[in-house]
Amino acid sequence: MANDIKVNIQCIAAIVNYFRWRKVTVIYQDNNDFITDSVITLLSDSLRVVGSEIDHHLSFPSQSSVSEHNGAIEQELRKLRSNSNRVFILVQSSIRFAISLFDKAKQMCMMEKGYVWIVGDEIASLLDSIDSSALYNMQGVLGFRTSFIDSSKSFRRFKTKFRKHYGTRYAEEEEYSNPSIYALRAYDAAWTIAEAMDKSPANATSKELFKQMLSSNFEGLSGRIRFRNTTLLKHLPTFQVINVVGKSYREVAIW
C-alpha cells in the first residue's frame, strides 16, 4: 500500500527545481541491495531532468548501532561542512538514523541559515511521532508527506482509539502521538483481511480467502482499497510540502 518510489523522487526533484538548487548532496543508509541503488539512480536521473545534479554521495550502513552512527555521522559532517554545496537530501533512512543525524548537525551548527535539509515521505510522515527535542534539532527542515483526509468520522474515531492505546503503552512520552500514514495503511490492510475472513466460510482455504481479499472495494483511511490482477490499484498521491517550525511543522505547498 506504499507509494511508488518514483513519485517520491519526482517530488524531491520538483522541490530542488523550484528553489533552483543546482548541486545537492545525498545522504542515505545503504542496505547493499538493488533497491538502494535504484533509488539513487532514479534521483540522479530526475535531478538531471531539472538541470541539477548530485555533487556528493554520503552513505551509512543500515545496521549500525546508535554509537557507531554518531561517530560516523560527526566525521562525515565535518567533511561536508567544508564544502561549498550546502543542500542536503536525506533519502532511504530510518527515523532513528534521521534523529541522530539532525542532533549531530545541530551541535555542529549545520542547521543554521545557509544550510538546506530535505527529507522524504518516510521521515516527514513520522514527525507527529517524535518528541519535541528531536523536532527542535530539525528547525527549518523541508520535507513532504503523503496527504490523507483527516476530517472524516472514521478517521476521528481511529485517531481517538490510536492515541488512547499509544498513551497507555508509551506513558513516558510527552504527549500522545497522532497516527501516521503508515498506521492508516496498516489498519486498512488488517481491515481487508478481517472483511475477507468475515465473508468467507469457516473452512475456506487460503486460496479462497486470498480471492475474497482481492474482491475488496472500500474507502479506507489511507485511500481507496481496490485490486486488479492481484495488485492494489494506486492513485497518484498528493503530497504536503512542509517546513519544520517550532514544536511542529507548517504546510507550505501541495504537490
PDB file of C-alpha atoms in Angstrom:
ATOM      1  CA  MET A   1       0.000   0.000   0.000  1.00  0.00           C
ATOM      2  CA  ALA A   2       3.060   2.256  -0.120  1.00  0.00           C
ATOM      3  CA  ASN A   3       3.613   4.945  -2.724  1.00  0.00           C
ATOM      4  CA  ASP A   4       5.604   4.312  -5.868  1.00  0.00           C
ATOM      5  CA  ILE A   5       9.172   5.397  -5.093  1.00  0.00           C
ATOM      6  CA  LYS A   6       9.321   7.157  -8.472  1.00  0.00           C
ATOM      7  CA  VAL A   7       6.650   9.624  -7.350  1.00  0.00           C
ATOM      8  CA  ASN A   8       8.599  10.386  -4.170  1.00  0.00           C
ATOM      9  CA  ILE A   9      11.757  11.029  -6.166  1.00  0.00           C
ATOM     10  CA  GLN A  10       9.901  13.310  -8.574  1.00  0.00           C
ATOM     11  CA  CYS A  11       8.656  15.378  -5.643  1.00  0.00           C
ATOM     12  CA  ILE A  12      12.226  15.813  -4.365  1.00  0.00           C
ATOM     13  CA  ALA A  13      13.342  16.927  -7.830  1.00  0.00           C
ATOM     14  CA  ALA A  14      10.419  19.371  -8.017  1.00  0.00           C
ATOM     15  CA  ILE A  15      11.429  20.986  -4.711  1.00  0.00           C
ATOM     16  CA  VAL A  16      15.061  21.273  -5.821  1.00  0.00           C
ATOM     17  CA  ASN A  17      13.993  22.759  -9.146  1.00  0.00           C
ATOM     18  CA  TYR A  18      11.619  25.268  -7.523  1.00  0.00           C
ATOM     19  CA  PHE A  19      14.451  26.773  -5.491  1.00  0.00           C
ATOM     20  CA  ARG A  20      16.916  26.402  -8.394  1.00  0.00           C
ATOM     21  CA  TRP A  21      19.487  24.493  -6.413  1.00  0.00           C
ATOM     22  CA  ARG A  22      21.902  23.078  -8.977  1.00  0.00           C
ATOM     23  CA  LYS A  23      24.089  20.858  -6.804  1.00  0.00           C
ATOM     24  CA  VAL A  24      22.979  18.672  -3.909  1.00  0.00           C
ATOM     25  CA  THR A  25      24.483  16.178  -1.501  1.00  0.00           C
ATOM     26  CA  VAL A  26      22.565  12.940  -0.979  1.00  0.00           C
ATOM     27  CA  ILE A  27      22.701  11.191   2.396  1.00  0.00           C
ATOM     28  CA  TYR A  28      21.292   7.698   2.776  1.00  0.00           C
ATOM     29  CA  GLN A  29      21.526   4.385   4.582  1.00  0.00           C
ATOM     30  CA  ASP A  30      22.952   1.724   2.319  1.00  0.00           C
ATOM     31  CA  ASN A  31      21.157  -1.622   2.513  1.00  0.00           C
ATOM     32  CA  ASN A  32      23.557  -3.134  -0.031  1.00  0.00           C
ATOM     33  CA  ASP A  33      20.684  -4.103  -2.269  1.00  0.00           C
ATOM     34  CA  PHE A  34      19.118  -3.311  -5.612  1.00  0.00           C
ATOM     35  CA  ILE A  35      16.531  -1.000  -4.058  1.00  0.00           C
ATOM     36  CA  THR A  36      19.143   1.382  -2.653  1.00  0.00           C
ATOM     37  CA  ASP A  37      20.981   1.551  -5.979  1.00  0.00           C
ATOM     38  CA  SER A  38      17.693   2.110  -7.816  1.00  0.00           C
ATOM     39  CA  VAL A  39      16.671   4.989  -5.544  1.00  0.00           C
ATOM     40  CA  ILE A  40      19.968   6.808  -6.047  1.00  0.00           C
ATOM     41  CA  THR A  41      19.876   6.230  -9.806  1.00  0.00           C
ATOM     42  CA  LEU A  42      16.280   7.475 -10.022  1.00  0.00           C
ATOM     43  CA  LEU A  43      17.134  10.561  -8.001  1.00  0.00           C
ATOM     44  CA  SER A  44      20.171  11.314 -10.150  1.00  0.00           C
ATOM     45  CA  ASP A  45      18.126  10.968 -13.350  1.00  0.00           C
ATOM     46  CA  SER A  46      15.242  13.085 -12.012  1.00  0.00           C
ATOM     47  CA  LEU A  47      17.589  15.855 -10.895  1.00  0.00           C
ATOM     48  CA  ARG A  48      19.311  15.852 -14.263  1.00  0.00           C
ATOM     49  CA  VAL A  49      15.952  16.453 -15.951  1.00  0.00           C
ATOM     50  CA  VAL A  50      15.512  19.691 -13.978  1.00  0.00           C
ATOM     51  CA  GLY A  51      19.087  20.832 -14.547  1.00  0.00           C
ATOM     52  CA  SER A  52      20.541  19.775 -11.191  1.00  0.00           C
ATOM     53  CA  GLU A  53      22.995  17.087 -10.141  1.00  0.00           C
ATOM     54  CA  ILE A  54      24.240  15.080  -7.187  1.00  0.00           C
ATOM     55  CA  ASP A  55      27.531  16.650  -6.175  1.00  0.00           C
ATOM     56  CA  HIS A  56      28.328  14.197  -3.407  1.00  0.00           C
ATOM     57  CA  HIS A  57      27.058  10.858  -2.055  1.00  0.00           C
ATOM     58  CA  LEU A  58      27.232  10.033   1.631  1.00  0.00           C
ATOM     59  CA  SER A  59      26.165   6.539   2.694  1.00  0.00           C
ATOM     60  CA  PHE A  60      25.930   4.925   6.105  1.00  0.00           C
ATOM     61  CA  PRO A  61      25.431   1.220   6.905  1.00  0.00           C
ATOM     62  CA  SER A  62      21.832   0.489   7.850  1.00  0.00           C
ATOM     63  CA  GLN A  63      22.638  -1.981  10.629  1.00  0.00           C
ATOM     64  CA  SER A  64      24.998   0.168  12.702  1.00  0.00           C
ATOM     65  CA  SER A  65      24.348   0.846  16.383  1.00  0.00           C
ATOM     66  CA  VAL A  66      23.472   4.331  17.633  1.00  0.00           C
ATOM     67  CA  SER A  67      27.003   4.881  18.995  1.00  0.00           C
ATOM     68  CA  GLU A  68      28.548   3.776  15.700  1.00  0.00           C
ATOM     69  CA  HIS A  69      26.174   6.071  13.835  1.00  0.00           C
ATOM     70  CA  ASN A  70      27.073   9.075  15.982  1.00  0.00           C
ATOM     71  CA  GLY A  71      30.804   8.664  15.468  1.00  0.00           C
ATOM     72  CA  ALA A  72      30.490   8.165  11.721  1.00  0.00           C
ATOM     73  CA  ILE A  73      27.974  10.999  11.341  1.00  0.00           C
ATOM     74  CA  GLU A  74      30.214  13.528  13.076  1.00  0.00           C
ATOM     75  CA  GLN A  75      33.221  12.510  10.998  1.00  0.00           C
ATOM     76  CA  GLU A  76      31.359  12.804   7.690  1.00  0.00           C
ATOM     77  CA  LEU A  77      29.567  16.030   8.577  1.00  0.00           C
ATOM     78  CA  ARG A  78      32.918  17.672   9.289  1.00  0.00           C
ATOM     79  CA  LYS A  79      33.918  16.905   5.704  1.00  0.00           C
ATOM     80  CA  LEU A  80      30.649  18.247   4.308  1.00  0.00           C
ATOM     81  CA  ARG A  81      30.887  21.428   6.361  1.00  0.00           C
ATOM     82  CA  SER A  82      33.959  22.493   4.402  1.00  0.00           C
ATOM     83  CA  ASN A  83      32.211  22.105   1.025  1.00  0.00           C
ATOM     84  CA  SER A  84      30.528  24.957  -0.820  1.00  0.00           C
ATOM     85  CA  ASN A  85      27.450  22.815  -1.530  1.00  0.00           C
ATOM     86  CA  ARG A  86      25.120  23.026   1.453  1.00  0.00           C
ATOM     87  CA  VAL A  87      21.923  21.469   0.121  1.00  0.00           C
ATOM     88  CA  PHE A  88      21.444  18.045   1.713  1.00  0.00           C
ATOM     89  CA  ILE A  89      18.803  15.476   0.790  1.00  0.00           C
ATOM     90  CA  LEU A  90      18.118  12.591   3.173  1.00  0.00           C
ATOM     91  CA  VAL A  91      16.652   9.525   1.474  1.00  0.00           C
ATOM     92  CA  GLN A  92      16.388   5.816   2.298  1.00  0.00           C
ATOM     93  CA  SER A  93      16.677   6.432   6.029  1.00  0.00           C
ATOM     94  CA  SER A  94      15.215   5.129   9.266  1.00  0.00           C
ATOM     95  CA  ILE A  95      13.700   7.613  11.700  1.00  0.00           C
ATOM     96  CA  ARG A  96      16.301   6.618  14.307  1.00  0.00           C
ATOM     97  CA  PHE A  97      19.146   7.495  11.953  1.00  0.00           C
ATOM     98  CA  ALA A  98      17.468  10.776  10.968  1.00  0.00           C
ATOM     99  CA  ILE A  99      17.140  11.813  14.619  1.00  0.00           C
ATOM    100  CA  SER A 100      20.837  11.063  15.220  1.00  0.00           C
ATOM    101  CA  LEU A 101      21.840  12.930  12.057  1.00  0.00           C
ATOM    102  CA  PHE A 102      19.966  16.122  12.906  1.00  0.00           C
ATOM    103  CA  ASP A 103      21.089  16.011  16.527  1.00  0.00           C
ATOM    104  CA  LYS A 104      24.716  15.970  15.394  1.00  0.00           C
ATOM    105  CA  ALA A 105      24.110  18.552  12.639  1.00  0.00           C
ATOM    106  CA  LYS A 106      22.554  20.885  15.230  1.00  0.00           C
ATOM    107  CA  GLN A 107      25.582  20.503  17.514  1.00  0.00           C
ATOM    108  CA  MET A 108      27.880  21.338  14.597  1.00  0.00           C
ATOM    109  CA  CYS A 109      25.875  24.471  13.633  1.00  0.00           C
ATOM    110  CA  MET A 110      24.831  22.912  10.327  1.00  0.00           C
ATOM    111  CA  MET A 111      21.149  23.731  10.846  1.00  0.00           C
ATOM    112  CA  GLU A 112      21.808  27.459  10.656  1.00  0.00           C
ATOM    113  CA  LYS A 113      20.970  29.889   7.851  1.00  0.00           C
ATOM    114  CA  GLY A 114      22.754  28.927   4.650  1.00  0.00           C
ATOM    115  CA  TYR A 115      22.161  25.191   5.066  1.00  0.00           C
ATOM    116  CA  VAL A 116      19.250  23.379   3.413  1.00  0.00           C
ATOM    117  CA  TRP A 117      17.930  19.982   4.502  1.00  0.00           C
ATOM    118  CA  ILE A 118      15.248  17.998   2.670  1.00  0.00           C
ATOM    119  CA  VAL A 119      13.636  14.796   3.957  1.00  0.00           C
ATOM    120  CA  GLY A 120      11.338  12.416   2.118  1.00  0.00           C
ATOM    121  CA  ASP A 121       7.973  10.901   2.952  1.00  0.00           C
ATOM    122  CA  GLU A 122       9.452   8.120   5.092  1.00  0.00           C
ATOM    123  CA  ILE A 123      10.692  10.714   7.613  1.00  0.00           C
ATOM    124  CA  ALA A 124       8.231  13.588   7.168  1.00  0.00           C
ATOM    125  CA  SER A 125       5.235  11.292   7.713  1.00  0.00           C
ATOM    126  CA  LEU A 126       6.592  10.366  11.151  1.00  0.00           C
ATOM    127  CA  LEU A 127       7.154  13.872  12.500  1.00  0.00           C
ATOM    128  CA  ASP A 128       3.988  13.579  14.602  1.00  0.00           C
ATOM    129  CA  SER A 129       5.561  10.591  16.350  1.00  0.00           C
ATOM    130  CA  ILE A 130       8.822  12.128  17.574  1.00  0.00           C
ATOM    131  CA  ASP A 131       9.348  14.252  20.668  1.00  0.00           C
ATOM    132  CA  SER A 132       9.912  17.996  20.786  1.00  0.00           C
ATOM    133  CA  SER A 133      13.662  17.729  21.394  1.00  0.00           C
ATOM    134  CA  ALA A 134      14.097  15.913  18.076  1.00  0.00           C
ATOM    135  CA  LEU A 135      11.926  18.496  16.297  1.00  0.00           C
ATOM    136  CA  TYR A 136      13.987  21.270  17.885  1.00  0.00           C
ATOM    137  CA  ASN A 137      17.050  19.854  16.124  1.00  0.00           C
ATOM    138  CA  MET A 138      15.186  19.839  12.801  1.00  0.00           C
ATOM    139  CA  GLN A 139      14.170  23.503  12.667  1.00  0.00           C
ATOM    140  CA  GLY A 140      13.942  24.711   9.069  1.00  0.00           C
ATOM    141  CA  VAL A 141      13.921  21.252   7.502  1.00  0.00           C
ATOM    142  CA  LEU A 142      11.860  20.907   4.322  1.00  0.00           C
ATOM    143  CA  GLY A 143      10.001  17.700   3.612  1.00  0.00           C
ATOM    144  CA  PHE A 144       6.943  16.181   2.043  1.00  0.00           C
ATOM    145  CA  ARG A 145       4.390  13.732   3.385  1.00  0.00           C
ATOM    146  CA  THR A 146       1.518  11.802   1.879  1.00  0.00           C
ATOM    147  CA  SER A 147      -1.683  13.768   2.296  1.00  0.00           C
ATOM    148  CA  PHE A 148      -4.789  11.997   3.586  1.00  0.00           C
ATOM    149  CA  ILE A 149      -8.279  13.002   4.655  1.00  0.00           C
ATOM    150  CA  ASP A 150      -8.187  13.665   8.393  1.00  0.00           C
ATOM    151  CA  SER A 151     -11.647  15.203   8.756  1.00  0.00           C
ATOM    152  CA  SER A 152     -13.806  12.100   8.245  1.00  0.00           C
ATOM    153  CA  LYS A 153     -15.710  10.479  11.121  1.00  0.00           C
ATOM    154  CA  SER A 154     -13.914   7.171  10.574  1.00  0.00           C
ATOM    155  CA  PHE A 155     -10.513   8.858  10.866  1.00  0.00           C
ATOM    156  CA  ARG A 156     -11.503  10.766  14.002  1.00  0.00           C
ATOM    157  CA  ARG A 157     -12.706   7.536  15.637  1.00  0.00           C
ATOM    158  CA  PHE A 158      -9.483   5.775  14.689  1.00  0.00           C
ATOM    159  CA  LYS A 159      -7.380   8.696  15.921  1.00  0.00           C
ATOM    160  CA  THR A 160      -9.112   8.658  19.317  1.00  0.00           C
ATOM    161  CA  LYS A 161      -8.515   4.917  19.759  1.00  0.00           C
ATOM    162  CA  PHE A 162      -4.956   5.165  18.445  1.00  0.00           C
ATOM    163  CA  ARG A 163      -3.990   7.937  20.848  1.00  0.00           C
ATOM    164  CA  LYS A 164      -5.613   6.130  23.770  1.00  0.00           C
ATOM    165  CA  HIS A 165      -3.665   2.929  23.135  1.00  0.00           C
ATOM    166  CA  TYR A 166      -0.480   4.847  22.352  1.00  0.00           C
ATOM    167  CA  GLY A 167      -0.737   6.818  25.566  1.00  0.00           C
ATOM    168  CA  THR A 168      -1.256   3.636  27.585  1.00  0.00           C
ATOM    169  CA  ARG A 169       1.689   1.848  26.012  1.00  0.00           C
ATOM    170  CA  TYR A 170       4.068   4.821  25.931  1.00  0.00           C
ATOM    171  CA  ALA A 171       3.059   6.740  29.038  1.00  0.00           C
ATOM    172  CA  GLU A 172       6.511   8.346  29.280  1.00  0.00           C
ATOM    173  CA  GLU A 173       6.021  10.238  26.014  1.00  0.00           C
ATOM    174  CA  GLU A 174       5.467  13.992  26.212  1.00  0.00           C
ATOM    175  CA  GLU A 175       2.086  13.775  24.545  1.00  0.00           C
ATOM    176  CA  TYR A 176       0.025  11.312  22.590  1.00  0.00           C
ATOM    177  CA  SER A 177       1.121  10.708  19.050  1.00  0.00           C
ATOM    178  CA  ASN A 178      -1.065  11.206  16.013  1.00  0.00           C
ATOM    179  CA  PRO A 179      -1.398   8.284  13.583  1.00  0.00           C
ATOM    180  CA  SER A 180       0.851   8.494  10.530  1.00  0.00           C
ATOM    181  CA  ILE A 181       0.049   7.312   7.017  1.00  0.00           C
ATOM    182  CA  TYR A 182       1.813   4.059   7.920  1.00  0.00           C
ATOM    183  CA  ALA A 183      -0.655   3.425  10.753  1.00  0.00           C
ATOM    184  CA  LEU A 184      -3.546   4.095   8.367  1.00  0.00           C
ATOM    185  CA  ARG A 185      -2.159   1.675   5.785  1.00  0.00           C
ATOM    186  CA  ALA A 186      -1.639  -0.994   8.441  1.00  0.00           C
ATOM    187  CA  TYR A 187      -5.227  -0.531   9.617  1.00  0.00           C
ATOM    188  CA  ASP A 188      -6.548  -0.789   6.055  1.00  0.00           C
ATOM    189  CA  ALA A 189      -4.520  -3.956   5.464  1.00  0.00           C
ATOM    190  CA  ALA A 190      -5.884  -5.533   8.659  1.00  0.00           C
ATOM    191  CA  TRP A 191      -9.432  -4.472   7.728  1.00  0.00           C
ATOM    192  CA  THR A 192      -9.055  -6.022   4.274  1.00  0.00           C
ATOM    193  CA  ILE A 193      -8.101  -9.356   5.832  1.00  0.00           C
ATOM    194  CA  ALA A 194     -10.807  -9.183   8.518  1.00  0.00           C
ATOM    195  CA  GLU A 195     -13.522  -8.346   5.984  1.00  0.00           C
ATOM    196  CA  ALA A 196     -12.411 -11.196   3.711  1.00  0.00           C
ATOM    197  CA  MET A 197     -12.499 -13.653   6.631  1.00  0.00           C
ATOM    198  CA  ASP A 198     -15.960 -12.428   7.622  1.00  0.00           C
ATOM    199  CA  LYS A 199     -17.286 -13.043   4.099  1.00  0.00           C
ATOM    200  CA  SER A 200     -15.635 -16.467   3.742  1.00  0.00           C
ATOM    201  CA  PRO A 201     -16.868 -19.795   5.151  1.00  0.00           C
ATOM    202  CA  ALA A 202     -15.130 -21.102   8.248  1.00  0.00           C
ATOM    203  CA  ASN A 203     -13.438 -23.875   6.267  1.00  0.00           C
ATOM    204  CA  ALA A 204     -12.198 -21.589   3.477  1.00  0.00           C
ATOM    205  CA  THR A 205      -8.775 -22.369   2.070  1.00  0.00           C
ATOM    206  CA  SER A 206      -6.018 -19.761   1.941  1.00  0.00           C
ATOM    207  CA  LYS A 207      -6.554 -19.530  -1.814  1.00  0.00           C
ATOM    208  CA  GLU A 208     -10.263 -18.818  -1.330  1.00  0.00           C
ATOM    209  CA  LEU A 209      -9.507 -16.249   1.363  1.00  0.00           C
ATOM    210  CA  PHE A 210      -6.991 -14.548  -0.906  1.00  0.00           C
ATOM    211  CA  LYS A 211      -9.543 -14.409  -3.704  1.00  0.00           C
ATOM    212  CA  GLN A 212     -12.040 -12.801  -1.331  1.00  0.00           C
ATOM    213  CA  MET A 213      -9.439 -10.218  -0.316  1.00  0.00           C
ATOM    214  CA  LEU A 214      -8.880  -9.312  -3.963  1.00  0.00           C
ATOM    215  CA  SER A 215     -12.595  -8.518  -4.306  1.00  0.00           C
ATOM    216  CA  SER A 216     -12.272  -5.746  -1.688  1.00  0.00           C
ATOM    217  CA  ASN A 217     -13.593  -2.375  -2.720  1.00  0.00           C
ATOM    218  CA  PHE A 218     -13.952   0.179   0.057  1.00  0.00           C
ATOM    219  CA  GLU A 219     -12.781   3.614   1.126  1.00  0.00           C
ATOM    220  CA  GLY A 220     -10.039   3.033   3.652  1.00  0.00           C
ATOM    221  CA  LEU A 221      -8.362   5.521   5.946  1.00  0.00           C
ATOM    222  CA  SER A 222      -5.388   5.769   3.587  1.00  0.00           C
ATOM    223  CA  GLY A 223      -7.478   5.890   0.406  1.00  0.00           C
ATOM    224  CA  ARG A 224      -9.491   3.614  -1.870  1.00  0.00           C
ATOM    225  CA  ILE A 225      -8.772  -0.103  -1.408  1.00  0.00           C
ATOM    226  CA  ARG A 226      -9.372  -1.964  -4.636  1.00  0.00           C
ATOM    227  CA  PHE A 227      -7.409  -4.609  -6.518  1.00  0.00           C
ATOM    228  CA  ARG A 228      -6.869  -5.524 -10.153  1.00  0.00           C
ATOM    229  CA  ASN A 229      -4.998  -8.665 -11.196  1.00  0.00           C
ATOM    230  CA  THR A 230      -3.768  -9.224  -7.595  1.00  0.00           C
ATOM    231  CA  THR A 231      -2.341  -5.682  -7.459  1.00  0.00           C
ATOM    232  CA  LEU A 232      -3.675  -2.818  -5.372  1.00  0.00           C
ATOM    233  CA  LEU A 233      -4.875  -0.036  -7.653  1.00  0.00           C
ATOM    234  CA  LYS A 234      -2.851   3.036  -6.799  1.00  0.00           C
ATOM    235  CA  HIS A 235      -3.791   6.617  -7.379  1.00  0.00           C
ATOM    236  CA  LEU A 236      -1.154   9.299  -7.678  1.00  0.00           C
ATOM    237  CA  PRO A 237      -0.672  10.596  -4.130  1.00  0.00           C
ATOM    238  CA  THR A 238      -0.936  14.212  -3.114  1.00  0.00           C
ATOM    239  CA  PHE A 239       1.990  15.421  -1.038  1.00  0.00           C
ATOM    240  CA  GLN A 240       2.038  18.162   1.561  1.00  0.00           C
ATOM    241  CA  VAL A 241       5.311  20.069   1.328  1.00  0.00           C
ATOM    242  CA  ILE A 242       6.121  21.043   4.900  1.00  0.00           C
ATOM    243  CA  ASN A 243       8.603  23.137   6.851  1.00  0.00           C
ATOM    244  CA  VAL A 244       9.548  22.254  10.437  1.00  0.00           C
ATOM    245  CA  VAL A 245       8.861  25.259  12.672  1.00  0.00           C
ATOM    246  CA  GLY A 246       8.782  25.326  16.470  1.00  0.00           C
ATOM    247  CA  LYS A 247       7.268  22.222  18.024  1.00  0.00           C
ATOM    248  CA  SER A 248       5.542  21.180  14.818  1.00  0.00           C
ATOM    249  CA  TYR A 249       5.538  21.985  11.116  1.00  0.00           C
ATOM    250  CA  ARG A 250       3.541  24.042   8.662  1.00  0.00           C
ATOM    251  CA  GLU A 251       2.299  23.269   5.193  1.00  0.00           C
ATOM    252  CA  VAL A 252       3.950  25.475   2.578  1.00  0.00           C
ATOM    253  CA  ALA A 253       2.674  23.877  -0.628  1.00  0.00           C
ATOM    254  CA  ILE A 254       0.764  20.978  -2.153  1.00  0.00           C
ATOM    255  CA  TRP A 255       2.353  18.799  -4.824  1.00  0.00           C
TER     256      TRP A 255
END
